[in-house]
């Protein structure tokens, strides 16, 4: 990976001179995991029960470049690998975009590219930036693609003494990689209250995708969610409720007789943590946390129990600097529907570095 990093630095250095670009900011994130499973099968991100085993894993290794090209243009790109993308050890372009800012001070931006779509608070954050080691189990069902290719409008407006408004509108390709019959449209709105660290907000997603292979063409699906986020004075609290209508055929729960377009899900996430400043140079902070998530995978069923839930507890410890950390994260299933397979408990030991 080192030669690729050096090549990226040289490329952008030359382009800065040739095209009078400002020197870009270059950073990245590296996360190496050890995963220990309580059994040899577990649920994956799509809710499928598959073989699993203890292993070491490169959870994420990225190079991130961002900068300005004059007063009106911003650009960004992230490339690397991440286990959630299923890319193995193959380098991939993860995000890339160009923004035009007609009103830079008011942060009104129009862009084209592969962007991180903000479907609420938890799914709107990059991997590795969340309180727990992993995003919720229902993340892939909500967001078939977290970095779709399309157009984006973003704004961050100050309302003075009454707070701030932040919004993102995305219209992007569907699961087939084009706009032919499919699309992924998302609207997110967040209100930062005049209370330090407190934000409320939500999102609505309109999807058109193929969910019933027995019918020609695509079907309509939707997602919406509401939540709150508080982060101040060392405390971090987050709660979100999300409703899903329409899932891919492979994401239906075991025993579900409905076709994908008729399946509805209800999801809940509640978590909190507190960062203790130790005053030590070797271990500057320690952050214990606790999280609960519930996933009703067939909430509109006339009868039956399809609600799964998990409890996650852990501690994130910074070592040497706030940019280097060790995380111990333990997730256990707290409820499993009768007659369905119980998930494995998962211990994650992570060594992370942000540069």
PDB file of C-alpha atoms in Angstrom, residues 7-307:
ATOM      1  CA  UNK A   7       2.049   7.754  -6.013  1.00  0.00           C
ATOM      2  CA  UNK A   8      -1.050   9.566  -4.797  1.00  0.00           C
ATOM      3  CA  UNK A   9       1.034  12.241  -3.059  1.00  0.00           C
ATOM      4  CA  UNK A  10       3.185  12.791  -6.163  1.00  0.00           C
ATOM      5  CA  UNK A  11       0.152  12.879  -8.460  1.00  0.00           C
ATOM      6  CA  UNK A  12      -1.627  15.527  -6.470  1.00  0.00           C
ATOM      7  CA  UNK A  13       1.565  17.533  -5.918  1.00  0.00           C
ATOM      8  CA  UNK A  14       2.158  17.735  -9.686  1.00  0.00           C
ATOM      9  CA  UNK A  15      -1.475  18.566 -10.410  1.00  0.00           C
ATOM     10  CA  UNK A  16      -1.380  21.335  -7.803  1.00  0.00           C
ATOM     11  CA  UNK A  17       1.393  23.053  -9.746  1.00  0.00           C
ATOM     12  CA  UNK A  18       0.039  22.353 -13.230  1.00  0.00           C
ATOM     13  CA  UNK A  19      -3.538  23.430 -12.567  1.00  0.00           C
ATOM     14  CA  UNK A  20      -2.977  25.900  -9.733  1.00  0.00           C
ATOM     15  CA  UNK A  21      -4.821  23.692  -7.263  1.00  0.00           C
ATOM     16  CA  UNK A  22      -4.318  24.286  -3.587  1.00  0.00           C
ATOM     17  CA  UNK A  23      -2.239  21.637  -1.837  1.00  0.00           C
ATOM     18  CA  UNK A  24      -4.669  18.883  -0.892  1.00  0.00           C
ATOM     19  CA  UNK A  25      -5.180  17.422   2.559  1.00  0.00           C
ATOM     20  CA  UNK A  26      -4.167  13.768   2.672  1.00  0.00           C
ATOM     21  CA  UNK A  27      -5.201  11.439   5.459  1.00  0.00           C
ATOM     22  CA  UNK A  28      -6.706   8.064   6.057  1.00  0.00           C
ATOM     23  CA  UNK A  29      -7.821   5.378   8.456  1.00  0.00           C
ATOM     24  CA  UNK A  30      -6.417   1.929   9.214  1.00  0.00           C
ATOM     25  CA  UNK A  31      -8.293  -0.639  11.312  1.00  0.00           C
ATOM     26  CA  UNK A  32      -7.084  -4.193  11.980  1.00  0.00           C
ATOM     27  CA  UNK A  33      -9.461  -6.587  13.755  1.00  0.00           C
ATOM     28  CA  UNK A  34      -9.396  -9.907  15.525  1.00  0.00           C
ATOM     29  CA  UNK A  35     -12.864 -11.502  15.573  1.00  0.00           C
ATOM     30  CA  UNK A  36     -13.810 -14.304  17.955  1.00  0.00           C
ATOM     31  CA  UNK A  37     -17.159 -16.078  17.397  1.00  0.00           C
ATOM     32  CA  UNK A  38     -19.053 -18.097  19.991  1.00  0.00           C
ATOM     33  CA  UNK A  39     -20.192 -20.536  17.262  1.00  0.00           C
ATOM     34  CA  UNK A  40     -19.359 -21.377  13.656  1.00  0.00           C
ATOM     35  CA  UNK A  41     -22.420 -19.669  12.107  1.00  0.00           C
ATOM     36  CA  UNK A  42     -23.750 -16.118  12.400  1.00  0.00           C
ATOM     37  CA  UNK A  43     -25.942 -13.551  10.641  1.00  0.00           C
ATOM     38  CA  UNK A  44     -24.328 -11.331   8.031  1.00  0.00           C
ATOM     39  CA  UNK A  45     -25.190  -7.729   7.103  1.00  0.00           C
ATOM     40  CA  UNK A  46     -28.155  -8.888   5.013  1.00  0.00           C
ATOM     41  CA  UNK A  47     -29.647 -11.053   7.754  1.00  0.00           C
ATOM     42  CA  UNK A  48     -28.527 -14.354   6.195  1.00  0.00           C
ATOM     43  CA  UNK A  49     -27.271 -17.129   8.516  1.00  0.00           C
ATOM     44  CA  UNK A  50     -23.875 -18.201   7.154  1.00  0.00           C
ATOM     45  CA  UNK A  51     -20.699 -20.012   8.249  1.00  0.00           C
ATOM     46  CA  UNK A  52     -18.363 -17.893  10.364  1.00  0.00           C
ATOM     47  CA  UNK A  53     -15.043 -18.442  12.118  1.00  0.00           C
ATOM     48  CA  UNK A  54     -12.435 -16.718  14.236  1.00  0.00           C
ATOM     49  CA  UNK A  55     -10.079 -14.632  12.136  1.00  0.00           C
ATOM     50  CA  UNK A  56      -7.852 -11.617  11.739  1.00  0.00           C
ATOM     51  CA  UNK A  57      -9.225  -9.042   9.327  1.00  0.00           C
ATOM     52  CA  UNK A  58      -8.234  -5.762   7.716  1.00  0.00           C
ATOM     53  CA  UNK A  59     -11.446  -3.968   8.555  1.00  0.00           C
ATOM     54  CA  UNK A  60     -10.473  -0.800   6.724  1.00  0.00           C
ATOM     55  CA  UNK A  61      -7.387   0.763   5.150  1.00  0.00           C
ATOM     56  CA  UNK A  62      -7.931   3.981   3.195  1.00  0.00           C
ATOM     57  CA  UNK A  63      -6.234   6.998   1.715  1.00  0.00           C
ATOM     58  CA  UNK A  64      -8.392  10.135   1.733  1.00  0.00           C
ATOM     59  CA  UNK A  65      -7.654  13.213  -0.377  1.00  0.00           C
ATOM     60  CA  UNK A  66      -9.577  16.479  -0.314  1.00  0.00           C
ATOM     61  CA  UNK A  67      -8.890  20.031  -1.366  1.00  0.00           C
ATOM     62  CA  UNK A  68      -9.954  23.152  -3.263  1.00  0.00           C
ATOM     63  CA  UNK A  69      -9.552  24.207  -6.887  1.00  0.00           C
ATOM     64  CA  UNK A  70     -10.108  27.937  -6.717  1.00  0.00           C
ATOM     65  CA  UNK A  71     -12.966  29.624  -4.872  1.00  0.00           C
ATOM     66  CA  UNK A  72     -15.820  27.586  -6.333  1.00  0.00           C
ATOM     67  CA  UNK A  73     -14.605  23.984  -6.464  1.00  0.00           C
ATOM     68  CA  UNK A  74     -14.004  21.342  -3.818  1.00  0.00           C
ATOM     69  CA  UNK A  75     -12.900  17.786  -4.549  1.00  0.00           C
ATOM     70  CA  UNK A  76     -12.507  14.626  -2.502  1.00  0.00           C
ATOM     71  CA  UNK A  77     -11.599  10.998  -3.050  1.00  0.00           C
ATOM     72  CA  UNK A  78     -11.211   7.955  -0.828  1.00  0.00           C
ATOM     73  CA  UNK A  79      -9.713   4.709  -2.017  1.00  0.00           C
ATOM     74  CA  UNK A  80      -8.600   1.574  -0.223  1.00  0.00           C
ATOM     75  CA  UNK A  81     -10.241  -1.548   1.077  1.00  0.00           C
ATOM     76  CA  UNK A  82     -12.882  -2.412   3.662  1.00  0.00           C
ATOM     77  CA  UNK A  83     -14.277  -5.772   4.709  1.00  0.00           C
ATOM     78  CA  UNK A  84     -17.864  -4.459   4.531  1.00  0.00           C
ATOM     79  CA  UNK A  85     -17.396  -3.917   0.781  1.00  0.00           C
ATOM     80  CA  UNK A  86     -16.441  -7.528   0.234  1.00  0.00           C
ATOM     81  CA  UNK A  87     -13.368  -6.362  -1.675  1.00  0.00           C
ATOM     82  CA  UNK A  88     -10.920  -8.622   0.160  1.00  0.00           C
ATOM     83  CA  UNK A  89      -7.423  -7.322  -0.482  1.00  0.00           C
ATOM     84  CA  UNK A  90      -8.380  -5.524  -3.698  1.00  0.00           C
ATOM     85  CA  UNK A  91      -8.027  -1.749  -3.707  1.00  0.00           C
ATOM     86  CA  UNK A  92     -11.246   0.030  -4.665  1.00  0.00           C
ATOM     87  CA  UNK A  93     -12.502   3.562  -5.163  1.00  0.00           C
ATOM     88  CA  UNK A  94     -14.844   4.102  -2.214  1.00  0.00           C
ATOM     89  CA  UNK A  95     -15.808   7.771  -2.536  1.00  0.00           C
ATOM     90  CA  UNK A  96     -15.069  10.457  -5.125  1.00  0.00           C
ATOM     91  CA  UNK A  97     -16.756  13.742  -5.824  1.00  0.00           C
ATOM     92  CA  UNK A  98     -16.524  17.303  -7.069  1.00  0.00           C
ATOM     93  CA  UNK A  99     -18.568  20.061  -5.437  1.00  0.00           C
ATOM     94  CA  UNK A 100     -19.415  23.489  -6.814  1.00  0.00           C
ATOM     95  CA  UNK A 101     -19.962  26.048  -4.045  1.00  0.00           C
ATOM     96  CA  UNK A 102     -21.789  29.148  -5.346  1.00  0.00           C
ATOM     97  CA  UNK A 103     -22.220  30.273  -1.716  1.00  0.00           C
ATOM     98  CA  UNK A 104     -19.235  28.944   0.218  1.00  0.00           C
ATOM     99  CA  UNK A 105     -19.917  30.927   3.403  1.00  0.00           C
ATOM    100  CA  UNK A 106     -23.431  29.498   3.682  1.00  0.00           C
ATOM    101  CA  UNK A 107     -22.120  26.039   2.682  1.00  0.00           C
ATOM    102  CA  UNK A 108     -24.442  25.476  -0.263  1.00  0.00           C
ATOM    103  CA  UNK A 109     -22.832  22.866  -2.508  1.00  0.00           C
ATOM    104  CA  UNK A 110     -23.826  21.044  -5.699  1.00  0.00           C
ATOM    105  CA  UNK A 111     -21.891  17.941  -6.608  1.00  0.00           C
ATOM    106  CA  UNK A 112     -21.486  14.851  -8.743  1.00  0.00           C
ATOM    107  CA  UNK A 113     -19.781  11.658  -7.675  1.00  0.00           C
ATOM    108  CA  UNK A 114     -19.845   8.760  -5.226  1.00  0.00           C
ATOM    109  CA  UNK A 115     -20.965  10.223  -1.908  1.00  0.00           C
ATOM    110  CA  UNK A 116     -21.662   8.895   1.557  1.00  0.00           C
ATOM    111  CA  UNK A 117     -25.445   9.154   1.809  1.00  0.00           C
ATOM    112  CA  UNK A 118     -26.694  10.353   5.183  1.00  0.00           C
ATOM    113  CA  UNK A 119     -29.486   7.949   6.070  1.00  0.00           C
ATOM    114  CA  UNK A 120     -29.828   9.172   9.638  1.00  0.00           C
ATOM    115  CA  UNK A 121     -27.115   9.570  12.256  1.00  0.00           C
ATOM    116  CA  UNK A 122     -25.508   6.127  12.561  1.00  0.00           C
ATOM    117  CA  UNK A 123     -25.554   5.201   8.876  1.00  0.00           C
ATOM    118  CA  UNK A 124     -24.487   8.744   7.980  1.00  0.00           C
ATOM    119  CA  UNK A 125     -21.100   8.279   9.634  1.00  0.00           C
ATOM    120  CA  UNK A 126     -18.021   6.659   8.141  1.00  0.00           C
ATOM    121  CA  UNK A 127     -17.006   3.203   9.322  1.00  0.00           C
ATOM    122  CA  UNK A 128     -14.716   3.560  12.318  1.00  0.00           C
ATOM    123  CA  UNK A 129     -16.274   6.832  13.451  1.00  0.00           C
ATOM    124  CA  UNK A 130     -19.249   5.251  15.235  1.00  0.00           C
ATOM    125  CA  UNK A 131     -19.320   4.630  18.982  1.00  0.00           C
ATOM    126  CA  UNK A 132     -19.503   0.837  18.611  1.00  0.00           C
ATOM    127  CA  UNK A 133     -17.103  -1.165  16.459  1.00  0.00           C
ATOM    128  CA  UNK A 134     -19.761  -1.862  13.825  1.00  0.00           C
ATOM    129  CA  UNK A 135     -22.919  -0.206  12.564  1.00  0.00           C
ATOM    130  CA  UNK A 136     -26.257  -1.943  13.307  1.00  0.00           C
ATOM    131  CA  UNK A 137     -27.081  -5.387  11.945  1.00  0.00           C
ATOM    132  CA  UNK A 138     -29.845  -3.897   9.770  1.00  0.00           C
ATOM    133  CA  UNK A 139     -27.574  -1.421   7.968  1.00  0.00           C
ATOM    134  CA  UNK A 140     -27.461  -3.181   4.579  1.00  0.00           C
ATOM    135  CA  UNK A 141     -31.241  -3.600   4.445  1.00  0.00           C
ATOM    136  CA  UNK A 142     -31.637   0.160   4.930  1.00  0.00           C
ATOM    137  CA  UNK A 143     -28.882   1.116   2.530  1.00  0.00           C
ATOM    138  CA  UNK A 144     -28.290  -1.311  -0.375  1.00  0.00           C
ATOM    139  CA  UNK A 145     -25.445   1.024  -1.401  1.00  0.00           C
ATOM    140  CA  UNK A 146     -23.881   3.470   1.067  1.00  0.00           C
ATOM    141  CA  UNK A 147     -21.803   5.155  -1.679  1.00  0.00           C
ATOM    142  CA  UNK A 148     -24.024   5.317  -4.783  1.00  0.00           C
ATOM    143  CA  UNK A 149     -23.006   7.335  -7.842  1.00  0.00           C
ATOM    144  CA  UNK A 150     -25.162  10.372  -8.507  1.00  0.00           C
ATOM    145  CA  UNK A 151     -25.868  14.036  -7.808  1.00  0.00           C
ATOM    146  CA  UNK A 152     -25.943  15.739  -4.421  1.00  0.00           C
ATOM    147  CA  UNK A 153     -27.094  19.050  -2.941  1.00  0.00           C
ATOM    148  CA  UNK A 154     -25.784  19.902   0.523  1.00  0.00           C
ATOM    149  CA  UNK A 155     -26.314  22.893   2.745  1.00  0.00           C
ATOM    150  CA  UNK A 156     -25.403  23.944   6.271  1.00  0.00           C
ATOM    151  CA  UNK A 157     -27.174  27.135   7.269  1.00  0.00           C
ATOM    152  CA  UNK A 158     -26.874  29.101  10.491  1.00  0.00           C
ATOM    153  CA  UNK A 159     -30.136  30.287  12.055  1.00  0.00           C
ATOM    154  CA  UNK A 160     -28.338  32.436  14.564  1.00  0.00           C
ATOM    155  CA  UNK A 161     -29.460  32.119  18.152  1.00  0.00           C
ATOM    156  CA  UNK A 162     -31.985  29.373  17.406  1.00  0.00           C
ATOM    157  CA  UNK A 163     -29.504  26.863  15.955  1.00  0.00           C
ATOM    158  CA  UNK A 164     -28.434  25.521  12.553  1.00  0.00           C
ATOM    159  CA  UNK A 165     -29.996  23.513   9.726  1.00  0.00           C
ATOM    160  CA  UNK A 166     -28.064  20.897   7.762  1.00  0.00           C
ATOM    161  CA  UNK A 167     -29.550  19.083   4.745  1.00  0.00           C
ATOM    162  CA  UNK A 168     -28.474  16.642   2.041  1.00  0.00           C
ATOM    163  CA  UNK A 169     -30.414  15.624  -1.084  1.00  0.00           C
ATOM    164  CA  UNK A 170     -29.060  12.751  -3.210  1.00  0.00           C
ATOM    165  CA  UNK A 171     -30.383  11.329  -6.482  1.00  0.00           C
ATOM    166  CA  UNK A 172     -28.299   8.350  -7.529  1.00  0.00           C
ATOM    167  CA  UNK A 173     -28.118   5.155  -9.552  1.00  0.00           C
ATOM    168  CA  UNK A 174     -30.043   2.125  -8.375  1.00  0.00           C
ATOM    169  CA  UNK A 175     -28.736  -1.336  -7.538  1.00  0.00           C
ATOM    170  CA  UNK A 176     -28.196  -2.081 -11.237  1.00  0.00           C
ATOM    171  CA  UNK A 177     -25.649   0.753 -11.429  1.00  0.00           C
ATOM    172  CA  UNK A 178     -27.809   2.925 -13.709  1.00  0.00           C
ATOM    173  CA  UNK A 179     -31.015   4.980 -13.671  1.00  0.00           C
ATOM    174  CA  UNK A 180     -32.716   2.553 -16.036  1.00  0.00           C
ATOM    175  CA  UNK A 181     -35.901   1.582 -14.170  1.00  0.00           C
ATOM    176  CA  UNK A 182     -34.110   1.964 -10.816  1.00  0.00           C
ATOM    177  CA  UNK A 183     -32.961   4.829  -8.607  1.00  0.00           C
ATOM    178  CA  UNK A 184     -31.876   5.695  -5.064  1.00  0.00           C
ATOM    179  CA  UNK A 185     -33.143   9.092  -3.847  1.00  0.00           C
ATOM    180  CA  UNK A 186     -32.518  10.281  -0.286  1.00  0.00           C
ATOM    181  CA  UNK A 187     -33.398  13.419   1.682  1.00  0.00           C
ATOM    182  CA  UNK A 188     -31.805  14.052   5.090  1.00  0.00           C
ATOM    183  CA  UNK A 189     -32.490  16.995   7.398  1.00  0.00           C
ATOM    184  CA  UNK A 190     -30.808  17.772  10.733  1.00  0.00           C
ATOM    185  CA  UNK A 191     -31.479  20.576  13.202  1.00  0.00           C
ATOM    186  CA  UNK A 192     -28.690  21.504  15.633  1.00  0.00           C
ATOM    187  CA  UNK A 193     -30.500  23.016  18.594  1.00  0.00           C
ATOM    188  CA  UNK A 194     -29.134  25.941  20.602  1.00  0.00           C
ATOM    189  CA  UNK A 195     -28.057  23.383  23.205  1.00  0.00           C
ATOM    190  CA  UNK A 196     -24.407  22.400  22.965  1.00  0.00           C
ATOM    191  CA  UNK A 197     -23.999  19.049  21.215  1.00  0.00           C
ATOM    192  CA  UNK A 198     -27.719  18.298  20.679  1.00  0.00           C
ATOM    193  CA  UNK A 199     -29.085  17.514  17.189  1.00  0.00           C
ATOM    194  CA  UNK A 200     -32.404  16.067  16.043  1.00  0.00           C
ATOM    195  CA  UNK A 201     -33.216  14.942  12.520  1.00  0.00           C
ATOM    196  CA  UNK A 202     -34.179  12.244  10.113  1.00  0.00           C
ATOM    197  CA  UNK A 203     -34.222  10.991   6.541  1.00  0.00           C
ATOM    198  CA  UNK A 204     -36.490   9.643   3.825  1.00  0.00           C
ATOM    199  CA  UNK A 205     -35.337   7.294   1.059  1.00  0.00           C
ATOM    200  CA  UNK A 206     -37.268   6.541  -2.113  1.00  0.00           C
ATOM    201  CA  UNK A 207     -36.004   3.423  -3.890  1.00  0.00           C
ATOM    202  CA  UNK A 208     -36.973   1.649  -7.076  1.00  0.00           C
ATOM    203  CA  UNK A 209     -35.389  -1.801  -7.315  1.00  0.00           C
ATOM    204  CA  UNK A 210     -36.146  -5.377  -8.296  1.00  0.00           C
ATOM    205  CA  UNK A 211     -37.607  -7.206  -5.306  1.00  0.00           C
ATOM    206  CA  UNK A 212     -39.873  -9.814  -6.920  1.00  0.00           C
ATOM    207  CA  UNK A 213     -38.145 -11.980  -9.562  1.00  0.00           C
ATOM    208  CA  UNK A 214     -41.512 -13.477 -10.541  1.00  0.00           C
ATOM    209  CA  UNK A 215     -42.714 -10.119 -11.906  1.00  0.00           C
ATOM    210  CA  UNK A 216     -41.021  -8.300 -14.783  1.00  0.00           C
ATOM    211  CA  UNK A 217     -39.675  -4.871 -13.904  1.00  0.00           C
ATOM    212  CA  UNK A 218     -38.957  -3.127 -10.619  1.00  0.00           C
ATOM    213  CA  UNK A 219     -40.978  -2.221  -7.556  1.00  0.00           C
ATOM    214  CA  UNK A 220     -41.148   0.777  -5.212  1.00  0.00           C
ATOM    215  CA  UNK A 221     -39.546   0.713  -1.775  1.00  0.00           C
ATOM    216  CA  UNK A 222     -38.962   3.295   0.948  1.00  0.00           C
ATOM    217  CA  UNK A 223     -37.179   3.948   4.230  1.00  0.00           C
ATOM    218  CA  UNK A 224     -37.579   6.709   6.795  1.00  0.00           C
ATOM    219  CA  UNK A 225     -36.147   7.393  10.206  1.00  0.00           C
ATOM    220  CA  UNK A 226     -36.088   9.882  13.074  1.00  0.00           C
ATOM    221  CA  UNK A 227     -33.544  10.309  15.825  1.00  0.00           C
ATOM    222  CA  UNK A 228     -31.512  12.455  18.166  1.00  0.00           C
ATOM    223  CA  UNK A 229     -27.803  12.764  18.838  1.00  0.00           C
ATOM    224  CA  UNK A 230     -25.993  14.377  21.767  1.00  0.00           C
ATOM    225  CA  UNK A 231     -22.238  14.743  22.056  1.00  0.00           C
ATOM    226  CA  UNK A 232     -20.772  17.168  24.572  1.00  0.00           C
ATOM    227  CA  UNK A 233     -18.791  17.235  27.829  1.00  0.00           C
ATOM    228  CA  UNK A 234     -17.474  13.733  27.223  1.00  0.00           C
ATOM    229  CA  UNK A 235     -20.929  12.167  26.854  1.00  0.00           C
ATOM    230  CA  UNK A 236     -22.264  10.590  23.643  1.00  0.00           C
ATOM    231  CA  UNK A 237     -25.936   9.537  23.369  1.00  0.00           C
ATOM    232  CA  UNK A 238     -27.817   8.481  20.241  1.00  0.00           C
ATOM    233  CA  UNK A 239     -31.300   7.065  19.558  1.00  0.00           C
ATOM    234  CA  UNK A 240     -32.950   6.293  16.204  1.00  0.00           C
ATOM    235  CA  UNK A 241     -36.120   4.620  14.940  1.00  0.00           C
ATOM    236  CA  UNK A 242     -36.270   3.466  11.300  1.00  0.00           C
ATOM    237  CA  UNK A 243     -39.046   1.976   9.163  1.00  0.00           C
ATOM    238  CA  UNK A 244     -38.322  -0.073   6.028  1.00  0.00           C
ATOM    239  CA  UNK A 245     -40.762  -0.996   3.270  1.00  0.00           C
ATOM    240  CA  UNK A 246     -39.520  -3.403   0.614  1.00  0.00           C
ATOM    241  CA  UNK A 247     -36.434  -5.631   0.822  1.00  0.00           C
ATOM    242  CA  UNK A 248     -34.315  -7.624  -1.620  1.00  0.00           C
ATOM    243  CA  UNK A 249     -35.424 -11.272  -1.997  1.00  0.00           C
ATOM    244  CA  UNK A 250     -32.414 -12.610  -0.095  1.00  0.00           C
ATOM    245  CA  UNK A 251     -33.102 -10.287   2.854  1.00  0.00           C
ATOM    246  CA  UNK A 252     -36.448 -11.801   3.798  1.00  0.00           C
ATOM    247  CA  UNK A 253     -36.387 -13.541   7.202  1.00  0.00           C
ATOM    248  CA  UNK A 254     -36.503 -17.307   7.504  1.00  0.00           C
ATOM    249  CA  UNK A 255     -40.103 -18.507   7.068  1.00  0.00           C
ATOM    250  CA  UNK A 256     -41.330 -15.287   5.421  1.00  0.00           C
ATOM    251  CA  UNK A 257     -44.038 -16.015   2.835  1.00  0.00           C
ATOM    252  CA  UNK A 258     -44.361 -12.470   1.447  1.00  0.00           C
ATOM    253  CA  UNK A 259     -42.498 -11.304  -1.622  1.00  0.00           C
ATOM    254  CA  UNK A 260     -39.787  -8.698  -1.065  1.00  0.00           C
ATOM    255  CA  UNK A 261     -41.803  -5.617  -2.026  1.00  0.00           C
ATOM    256  CA  UNK A 262     -44.427  -6.362   0.655  1.00  0.00           C
ATOM    257  CA  UNK A 263     -42.066  -6.969   3.574  1.00  0.00           C
ATOM    258  CA  UNK A 264     -41.759  -4.211   6.186  1.00  0.00           C
ATOM    259  CA  UNK A 265     -39.174  -3.846   8.960  1.00  0.00           C
ATOM    260  CA  UNK A 266     -38.997  -1.744  12.114  1.00  0.00           C
ATOM    261  CA  UNK A 267     -35.587  -0.928  13.597  1.00  0.00           C
ATOM    262  CA  UNK A 268     -34.447   0.697  16.835  1.00  0.00           C
ATOM    263  CA  UNK A 269     -31.017   1.817  17.989  1.00  0.00           C
ATOM    264  CA  UNK A 270     -30.160   3.301  21.403  1.00  0.00           C
ATOM    265  CA  UNK A 271     -26.629   3.791  22.685  1.00  0.00           C
ATOM    266  CA  UNK A 272     -24.507   5.844  24.997  1.00  0.00           C
ATOM    267  CA  UNK A 273     -20.935   6.254  26.165  1.00  0.00           C
ATOM    268  CA  UNK A 274     -18.715   8.523  28.212  1.00  0.00           C
ATOM    269  CA  UNK A 275     -15.119   9.535  27.522  1.00  0.00           C
ATOM    270  CA  UNK A 276     -12.892   9.851  30.582  1.00  0.00           C
ATOM    271  CA  UNK A 277      -9.887  12.140  30.208  1.00  0.00           C
ATOM    272  CA  UNK A 278      -7.145  10.411  32.188  1.00  0.00           C
ATOM    273  CA  UNK A 279      -4.554  13.173  31.969  1.00  0.00           C
ATOM    274  CA  UNK A 280      -1.980  10.549  30.980  1.00  0.00           C
ATOM    275  CA  UNK A 281       0.197  10.906  27.892  1.00  0.00           C
ATOM    276  CA  UNK A 282       0.291   7.141  27.274  1.00  0.00           C
ATOM    277  CA  UNK A 283      -3.486   6.618  27.663  1.00  0.00           C
ATOM    278  CA  UNK A 284      -5.134  10.044  27.179  1.00  0.00           C
ATOM    279  CA  UNK A 285      -8.760   8.806  27.221  1.00  0.00           C
ATOM    280  CA  UNK A 286     -10.941   5.788  27.931  1.00  0.00           C
ATOM    281  CA  UNK A 287     -14.501   5.531  26.542  1.00  0.00           C
ATOM    282  CA  UNK A 288     -16.818   2.758  27.788  1.00  0.00           C
ATOM    283  CA  UNK A 289     -20.106   2.363  25.895  1.00  0.00           C
ATOM    284  CA  UNK A 290     -23.297   0.340  25.737  1.00  0.00           C
ATOM    285  CA  UNK A 291     -25.667  -0.135  22.785  1.00  0.00           C
ATOM    286  CA  UNK A 292     -29.023  -1.827  22.154  1.00  0.00           C
ATOM    287  CA  UNK A 293     -30.480  -2.589  18.739  1.00  0.00           C
ATOM    288  CA  UNK A 294     -33.771  -4.192  17.751  1.00  0.00           C
ATOM    289  CA  UNK A 295     -34.714  -5.460  14.286  1.00  0.00           C
ATOM    290  CA  UNK A 296     -38.258  -6.625  13.570  1.00  0.00           C
ATOM    291  CA  UNK A 297     -37.646  -8.231  10.180  1.00  0.00           C
ATOM    292  CA  UNK A 298     -41.326  -8.763   9.242  1.00  0.00           C
ATOM    293  CA  UNK A 299     -43.165  -6.130  11.246  1.00  0.00           C
ATOM    294  CA  UNK A 300     -46.315  -6.181   9.068  1.00  0.00           C
ATOM    295  CA  UNK A 301     -46.865  -9.931   9.445  1.00  0.00           C
ATOM    296  CA  UNK A 302     -50.366 -10.857  10.639  1.00  0.00           C
ATOM    297  CA  UNK A 303     -48.891 -13.183  13.240  1.00  0.00           C
ATOM    298  CA  UNK A 304     -45.559 -14.544  14.361  1.00  0.00           C
ATOM    299  CA  UNK A 305     -42.445 -13.281  16.047  1.00  0.00           C
ATOM    300  CA  UNK A 306     -39.678 -11.925  13.804  1.00  0.00           C
ATOM    301  CA  UNK A 307     -37.932  -9.512  16.181  1.00  0.00           C
TER     302      UNK A 307
END
